[in-house]
Short mmCIF file of C-alpha atoms in Angstrom, two decimals:
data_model
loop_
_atom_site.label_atom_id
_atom_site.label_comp_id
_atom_site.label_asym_id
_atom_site.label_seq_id
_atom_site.Cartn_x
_atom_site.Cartn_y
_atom_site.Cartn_z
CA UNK A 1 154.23 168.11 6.62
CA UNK A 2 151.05 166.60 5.02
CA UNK A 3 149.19 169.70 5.33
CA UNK A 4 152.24 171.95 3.74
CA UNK A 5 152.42 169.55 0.71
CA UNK A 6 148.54 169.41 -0.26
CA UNK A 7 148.89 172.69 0.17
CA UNK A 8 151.70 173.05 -2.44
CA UNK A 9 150.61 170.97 -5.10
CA UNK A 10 146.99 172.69 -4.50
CA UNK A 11 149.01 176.48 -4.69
CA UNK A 12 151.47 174.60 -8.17
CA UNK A 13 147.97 173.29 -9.94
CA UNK A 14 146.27 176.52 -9.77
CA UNK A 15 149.40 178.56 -11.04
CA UNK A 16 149.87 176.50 -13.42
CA UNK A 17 146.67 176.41 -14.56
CA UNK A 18 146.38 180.20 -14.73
CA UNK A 19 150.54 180.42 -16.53
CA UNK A 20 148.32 178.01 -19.28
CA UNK A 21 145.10 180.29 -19.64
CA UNK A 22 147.03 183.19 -19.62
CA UNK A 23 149.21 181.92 -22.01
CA UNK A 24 146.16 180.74 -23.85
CA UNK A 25 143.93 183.56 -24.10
CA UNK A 26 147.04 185.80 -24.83
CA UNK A 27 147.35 183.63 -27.79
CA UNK A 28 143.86 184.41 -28.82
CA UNK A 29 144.67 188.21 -28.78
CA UNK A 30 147.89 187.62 -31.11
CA UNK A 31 145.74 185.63 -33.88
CA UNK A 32 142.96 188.56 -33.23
CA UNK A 33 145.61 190.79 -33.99
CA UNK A 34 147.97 189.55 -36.78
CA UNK A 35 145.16 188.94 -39.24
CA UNK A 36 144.46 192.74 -38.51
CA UNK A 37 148.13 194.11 -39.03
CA UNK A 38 148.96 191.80 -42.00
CA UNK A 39 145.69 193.17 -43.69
CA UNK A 40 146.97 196.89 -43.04
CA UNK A 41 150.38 196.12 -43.69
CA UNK A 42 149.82 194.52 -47.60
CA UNK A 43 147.56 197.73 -47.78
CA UNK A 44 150.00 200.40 -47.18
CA UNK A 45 152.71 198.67 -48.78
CA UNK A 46 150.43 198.05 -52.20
CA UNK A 47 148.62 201.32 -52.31
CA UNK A 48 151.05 204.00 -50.34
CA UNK A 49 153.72 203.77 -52.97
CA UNK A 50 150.86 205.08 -55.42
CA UNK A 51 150.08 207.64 -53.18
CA UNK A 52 150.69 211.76 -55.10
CA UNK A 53 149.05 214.57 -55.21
CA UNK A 54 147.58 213.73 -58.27
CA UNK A 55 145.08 210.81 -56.88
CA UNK A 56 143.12 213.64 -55.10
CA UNK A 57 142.54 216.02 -58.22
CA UNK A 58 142.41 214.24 -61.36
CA UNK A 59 140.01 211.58 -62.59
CA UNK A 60 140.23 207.94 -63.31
CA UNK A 61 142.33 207.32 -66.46
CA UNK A 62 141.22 204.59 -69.11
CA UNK A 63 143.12 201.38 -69.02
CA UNK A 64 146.62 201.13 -69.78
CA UNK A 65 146.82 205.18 -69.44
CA UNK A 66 149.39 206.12 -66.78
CA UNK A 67 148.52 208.56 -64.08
CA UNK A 68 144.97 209.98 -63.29
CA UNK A 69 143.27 209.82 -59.44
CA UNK A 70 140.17 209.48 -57.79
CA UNK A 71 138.80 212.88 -56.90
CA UNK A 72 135.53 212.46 -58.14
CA UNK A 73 134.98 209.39 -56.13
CA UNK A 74 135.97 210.90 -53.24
CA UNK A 75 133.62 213.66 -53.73
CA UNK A 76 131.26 210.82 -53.97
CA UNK A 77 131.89 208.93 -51.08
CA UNK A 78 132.01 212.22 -48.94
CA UNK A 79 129.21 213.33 -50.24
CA UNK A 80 126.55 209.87 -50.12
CA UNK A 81 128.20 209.30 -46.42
CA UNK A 82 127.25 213.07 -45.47
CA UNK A 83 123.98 212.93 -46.48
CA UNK A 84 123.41 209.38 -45.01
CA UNK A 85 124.79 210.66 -41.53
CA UNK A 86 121.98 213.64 -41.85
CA UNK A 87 119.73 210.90 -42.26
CA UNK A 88 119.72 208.00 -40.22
CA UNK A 89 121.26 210.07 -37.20
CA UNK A 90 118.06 212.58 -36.14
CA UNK A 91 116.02 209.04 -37.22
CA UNK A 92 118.55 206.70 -34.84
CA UNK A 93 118.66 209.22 -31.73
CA UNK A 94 114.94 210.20 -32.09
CA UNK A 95 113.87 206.17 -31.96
CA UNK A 96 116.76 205.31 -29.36
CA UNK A 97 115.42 208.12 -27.05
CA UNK A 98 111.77 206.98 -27.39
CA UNK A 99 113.13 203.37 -26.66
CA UNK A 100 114.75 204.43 -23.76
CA UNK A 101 112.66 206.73 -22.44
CA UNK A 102 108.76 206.49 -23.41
CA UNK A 103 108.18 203.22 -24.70
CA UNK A 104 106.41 200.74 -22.91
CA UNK A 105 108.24 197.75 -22.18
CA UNK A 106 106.80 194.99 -25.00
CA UNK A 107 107.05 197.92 -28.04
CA UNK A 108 110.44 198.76 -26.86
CA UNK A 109 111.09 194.69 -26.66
CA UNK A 110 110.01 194.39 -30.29
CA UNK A 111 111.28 197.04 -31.94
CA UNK A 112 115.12 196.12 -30.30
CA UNK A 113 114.50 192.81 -31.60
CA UNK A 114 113.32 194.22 -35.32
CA UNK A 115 116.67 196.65 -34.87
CA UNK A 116 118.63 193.55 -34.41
CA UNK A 117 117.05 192.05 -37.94
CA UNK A 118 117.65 195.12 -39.43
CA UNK A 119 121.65 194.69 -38.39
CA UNK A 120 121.91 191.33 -39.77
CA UNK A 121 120.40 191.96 -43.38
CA UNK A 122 123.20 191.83 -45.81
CA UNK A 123 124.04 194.53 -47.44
CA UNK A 124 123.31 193.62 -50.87
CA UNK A 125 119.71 193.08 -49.91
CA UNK A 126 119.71 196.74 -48.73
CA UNK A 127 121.18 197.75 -52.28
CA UNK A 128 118.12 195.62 -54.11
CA UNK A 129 114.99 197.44 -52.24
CA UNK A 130 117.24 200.99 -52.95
CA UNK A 131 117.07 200.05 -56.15
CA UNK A 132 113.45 198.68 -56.08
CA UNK A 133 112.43 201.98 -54.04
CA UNK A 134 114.10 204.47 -55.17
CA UNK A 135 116.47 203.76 -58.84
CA UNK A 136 113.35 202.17 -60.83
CA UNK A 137 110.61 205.17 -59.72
CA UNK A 138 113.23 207.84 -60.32
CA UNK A 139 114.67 205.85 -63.11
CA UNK A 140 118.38 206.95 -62.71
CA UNK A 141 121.54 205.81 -60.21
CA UNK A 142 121.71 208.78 -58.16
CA UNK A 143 124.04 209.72 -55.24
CA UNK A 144 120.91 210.13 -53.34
CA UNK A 145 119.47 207.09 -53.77
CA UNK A 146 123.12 205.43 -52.75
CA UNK A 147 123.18 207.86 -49.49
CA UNK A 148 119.41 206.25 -48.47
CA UNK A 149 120.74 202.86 -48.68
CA UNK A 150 123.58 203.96 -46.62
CA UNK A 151 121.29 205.45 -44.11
CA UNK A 152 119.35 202.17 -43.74
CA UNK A 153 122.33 200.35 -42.73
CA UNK A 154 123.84 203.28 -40.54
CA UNK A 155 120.45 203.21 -38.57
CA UNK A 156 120.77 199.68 -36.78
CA UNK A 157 124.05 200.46 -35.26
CA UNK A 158 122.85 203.87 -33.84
CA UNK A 159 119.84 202.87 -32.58
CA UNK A 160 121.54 200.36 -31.06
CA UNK A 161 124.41 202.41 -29.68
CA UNK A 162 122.25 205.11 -28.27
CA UNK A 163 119.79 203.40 -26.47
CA UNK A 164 122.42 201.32 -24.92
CA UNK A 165 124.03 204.73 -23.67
CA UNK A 166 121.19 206.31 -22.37
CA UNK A 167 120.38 203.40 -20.60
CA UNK A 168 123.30 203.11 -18.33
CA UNK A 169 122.87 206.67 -17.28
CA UNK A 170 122.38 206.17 -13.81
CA UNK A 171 118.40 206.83 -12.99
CA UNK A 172 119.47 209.32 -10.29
CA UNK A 173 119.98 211.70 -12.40
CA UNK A 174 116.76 211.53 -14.56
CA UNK A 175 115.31 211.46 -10.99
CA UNK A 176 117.35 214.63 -9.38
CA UNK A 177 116.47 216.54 -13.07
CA UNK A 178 112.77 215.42 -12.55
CA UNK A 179 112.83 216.73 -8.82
CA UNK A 180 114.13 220.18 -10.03
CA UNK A 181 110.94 220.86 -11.68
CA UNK A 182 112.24 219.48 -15.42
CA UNK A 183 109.81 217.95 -17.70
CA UNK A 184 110.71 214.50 -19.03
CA UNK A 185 111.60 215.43 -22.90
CA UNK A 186 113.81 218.62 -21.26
CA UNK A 187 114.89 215.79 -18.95
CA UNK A 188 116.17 213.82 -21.92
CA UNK A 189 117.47 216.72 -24.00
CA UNK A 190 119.70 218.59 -21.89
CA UNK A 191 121.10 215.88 -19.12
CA UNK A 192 120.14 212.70 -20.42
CA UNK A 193 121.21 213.22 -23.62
CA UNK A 194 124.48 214.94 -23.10
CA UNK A 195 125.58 212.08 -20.55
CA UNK A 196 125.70 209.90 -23.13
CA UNK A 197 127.61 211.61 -25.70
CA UNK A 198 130.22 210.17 -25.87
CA UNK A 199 129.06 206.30 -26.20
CA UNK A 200 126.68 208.16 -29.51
CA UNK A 201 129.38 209.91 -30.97
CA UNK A 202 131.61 206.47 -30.93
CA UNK A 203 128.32 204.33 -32.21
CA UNK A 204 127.91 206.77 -35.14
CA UNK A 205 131.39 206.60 -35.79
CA UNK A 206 131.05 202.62 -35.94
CA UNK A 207 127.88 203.64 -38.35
CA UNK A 208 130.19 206.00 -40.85
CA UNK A 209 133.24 203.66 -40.89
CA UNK A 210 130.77 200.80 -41.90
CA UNK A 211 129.04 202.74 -44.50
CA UNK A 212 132.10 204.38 -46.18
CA UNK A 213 133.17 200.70 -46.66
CA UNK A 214 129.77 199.45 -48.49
CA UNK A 215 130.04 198.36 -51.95
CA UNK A 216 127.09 196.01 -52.66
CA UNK A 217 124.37 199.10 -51.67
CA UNK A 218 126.10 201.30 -54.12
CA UNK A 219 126.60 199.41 -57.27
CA UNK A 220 122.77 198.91 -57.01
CA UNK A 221 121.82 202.24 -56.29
CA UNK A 222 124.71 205.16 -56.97
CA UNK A 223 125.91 202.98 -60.14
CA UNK A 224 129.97 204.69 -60.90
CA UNK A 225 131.20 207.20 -63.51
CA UNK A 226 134.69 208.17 -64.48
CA UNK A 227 133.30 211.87 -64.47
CA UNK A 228 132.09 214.25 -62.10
CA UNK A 229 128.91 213.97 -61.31
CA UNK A 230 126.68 217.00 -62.22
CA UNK A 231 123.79 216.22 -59.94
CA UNK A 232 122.54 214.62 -56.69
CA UNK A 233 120.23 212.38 -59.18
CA UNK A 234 123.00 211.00 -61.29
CA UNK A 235 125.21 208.21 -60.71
CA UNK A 236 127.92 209.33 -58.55
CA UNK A 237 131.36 207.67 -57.79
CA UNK A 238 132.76 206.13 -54.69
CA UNK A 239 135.45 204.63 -53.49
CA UNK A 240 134.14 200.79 -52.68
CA UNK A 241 132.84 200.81 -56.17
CA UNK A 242 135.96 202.43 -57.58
CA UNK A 243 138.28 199.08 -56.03
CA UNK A 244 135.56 196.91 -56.79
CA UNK A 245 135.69 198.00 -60.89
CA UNK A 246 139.20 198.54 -60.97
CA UNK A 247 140.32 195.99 -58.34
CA UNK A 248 139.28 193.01 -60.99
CA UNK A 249 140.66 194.39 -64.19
CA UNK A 250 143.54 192.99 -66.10
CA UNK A 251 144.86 196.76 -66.58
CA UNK A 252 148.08 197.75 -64.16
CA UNK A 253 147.33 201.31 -63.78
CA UNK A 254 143.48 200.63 -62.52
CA UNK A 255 144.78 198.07 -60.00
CA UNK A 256 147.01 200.43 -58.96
CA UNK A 257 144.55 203.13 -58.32
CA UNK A 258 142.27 200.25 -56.85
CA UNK A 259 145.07 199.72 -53.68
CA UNK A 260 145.32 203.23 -53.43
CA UNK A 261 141.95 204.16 -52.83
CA UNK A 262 141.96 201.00 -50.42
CA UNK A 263 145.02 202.80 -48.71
CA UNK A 264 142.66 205.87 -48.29
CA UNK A 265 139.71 204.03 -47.42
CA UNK A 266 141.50 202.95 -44.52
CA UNK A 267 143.43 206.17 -43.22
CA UNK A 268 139.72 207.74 -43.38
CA UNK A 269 138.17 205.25 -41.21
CA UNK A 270 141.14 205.47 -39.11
CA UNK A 271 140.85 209.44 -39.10
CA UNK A 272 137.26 208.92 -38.55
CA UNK A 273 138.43 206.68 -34.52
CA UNK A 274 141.00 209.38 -33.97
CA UNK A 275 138.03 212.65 -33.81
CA UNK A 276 135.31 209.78 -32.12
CA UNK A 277 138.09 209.04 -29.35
CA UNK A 278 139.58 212.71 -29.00
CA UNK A 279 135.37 213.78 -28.50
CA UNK A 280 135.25 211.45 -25.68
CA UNK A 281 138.10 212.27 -23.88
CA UNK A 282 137.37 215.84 -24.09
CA UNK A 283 134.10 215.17 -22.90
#
């Protein structure tokens, strides 16, 4: 009888301690998650109501003007985010490959390490050396000098991403390619590579859906205009900046606009998962 009760109140304490850290940690996924959904849910309900055809082909109206859109900063955004992709992504695979692959141990070591650095500087400070590099010399706010700050913060995140991906490919197959009579760099490019697809394609996705979302860079570098922009060296509208001007305005119709284009902002990130996630399955 001894034995059978020790070995009940031993079998009670440690299912009751698990009902409490399951209880626990499932309360640590609701207050993960409820900050998320409220944010989204204030979001839709402030900017969807705004949502018409309209926003997507007119321009931003002057204050107290009822109406107008955001097409031009659309444009922008579409257009500084495209060209930072074609950037920073050749640049982010090429170093994450020669991390992976051909580096010796202590560059690889130091360079991860100055890739971590790079991840950490704010943004702003990013939008101060575009500006310093790029808006000064050429002396003009230019889309492309907003898509180069982009790129510089895209290219932590896919370095990172990358060389994480190729290395958990299993060295058998690097090995097996190798023993087929496969240099190392055709090695890399046909099987290493396309393993890790999948975990690429997701960290560049990370890397857009953090650059559409940049403000600080592009106030500093792309500048806004209620216009179209006529050039790749003029200042060029975007979305961030577009909530950022309109967002603190006293004017209805702007702040209006301003939770709209937040609305959008967020339905093209979320478009943005939905193609990363549907290219991994497939793959």
């Amino acid at each position: 009888m001894t034995a059978v009760s020790a070995f009940d109140k031993k079998f009670t304490s440690r299912t009751l301690f698990s009902w409490v850290m399951t209880f626990l940690t499932g309360l640590c996924v609701v207050m993960a998650v409820v900050p998320l959904i409220a944010v989204l849910a204030y979001v839709i309900w402030q900017g969807g109501s705004r949502f018409s055809l309209a926003l997507f082909t007119k321009l931003p109206p002057p204050p107290m003007v009822p109406g107008g859109g955001f097409a031009n900063a659309i444009v922008g955004t579409i257009t500084m985010v495209g060209m930072a992709v074609a950037i920073s992504l050749p640049i982010g695979i090429g170093a994450a490959v020669f991390l992976s692959e051909f580096a010796p141990k202590w560059v690889a070591r130091w360079i991860r390490f100055a890739t971590n650095i790079l991840n950490g500087v704010p943004s702003i400070i990013v939008g101060v050396f575009a500006y310093a590099a790029l808006v000064v010399p050429l002396k003009t706010y230019s889309a492309f000098a907003g898509a180069a700050a982009l790129a510089v913060l895209m290219l932590p995140t896919i370095i990172r991403t990358t060389d994480e991906a190729l290395l958990i490919v299993p060295q058998d197959i690097r090995w097996a390619s190798v023993g087929l009579g496969a240099s190392g760099y055709w090695t890399t490019l046909r099987v290493i590579l396309p393993a890790a697809a999948p975990a690429i394609i997701t960290g560049t996705t990370l890397a857009v859906a953090r650059a559409a979302g940049e403000t600080a860079p592009l106030i500093f570098t792309a500048l806004f205009t209620q216009f179209w922009s006529q050039s790749l060296l003029a200042p060029t509208a975007s979305l961030a900046v577009l909530i950022y001007n309109f967002a603190i305005v006293p004017f209805k119709n702007q702040q209006e606009l301003a939770w709209a284009a937040s609305f959008l902002l967020v339905i093209l990130v979320l478009i943005t998962s939905i193609i990363s996630r549907l290219a991994t399955r497939r793959r």
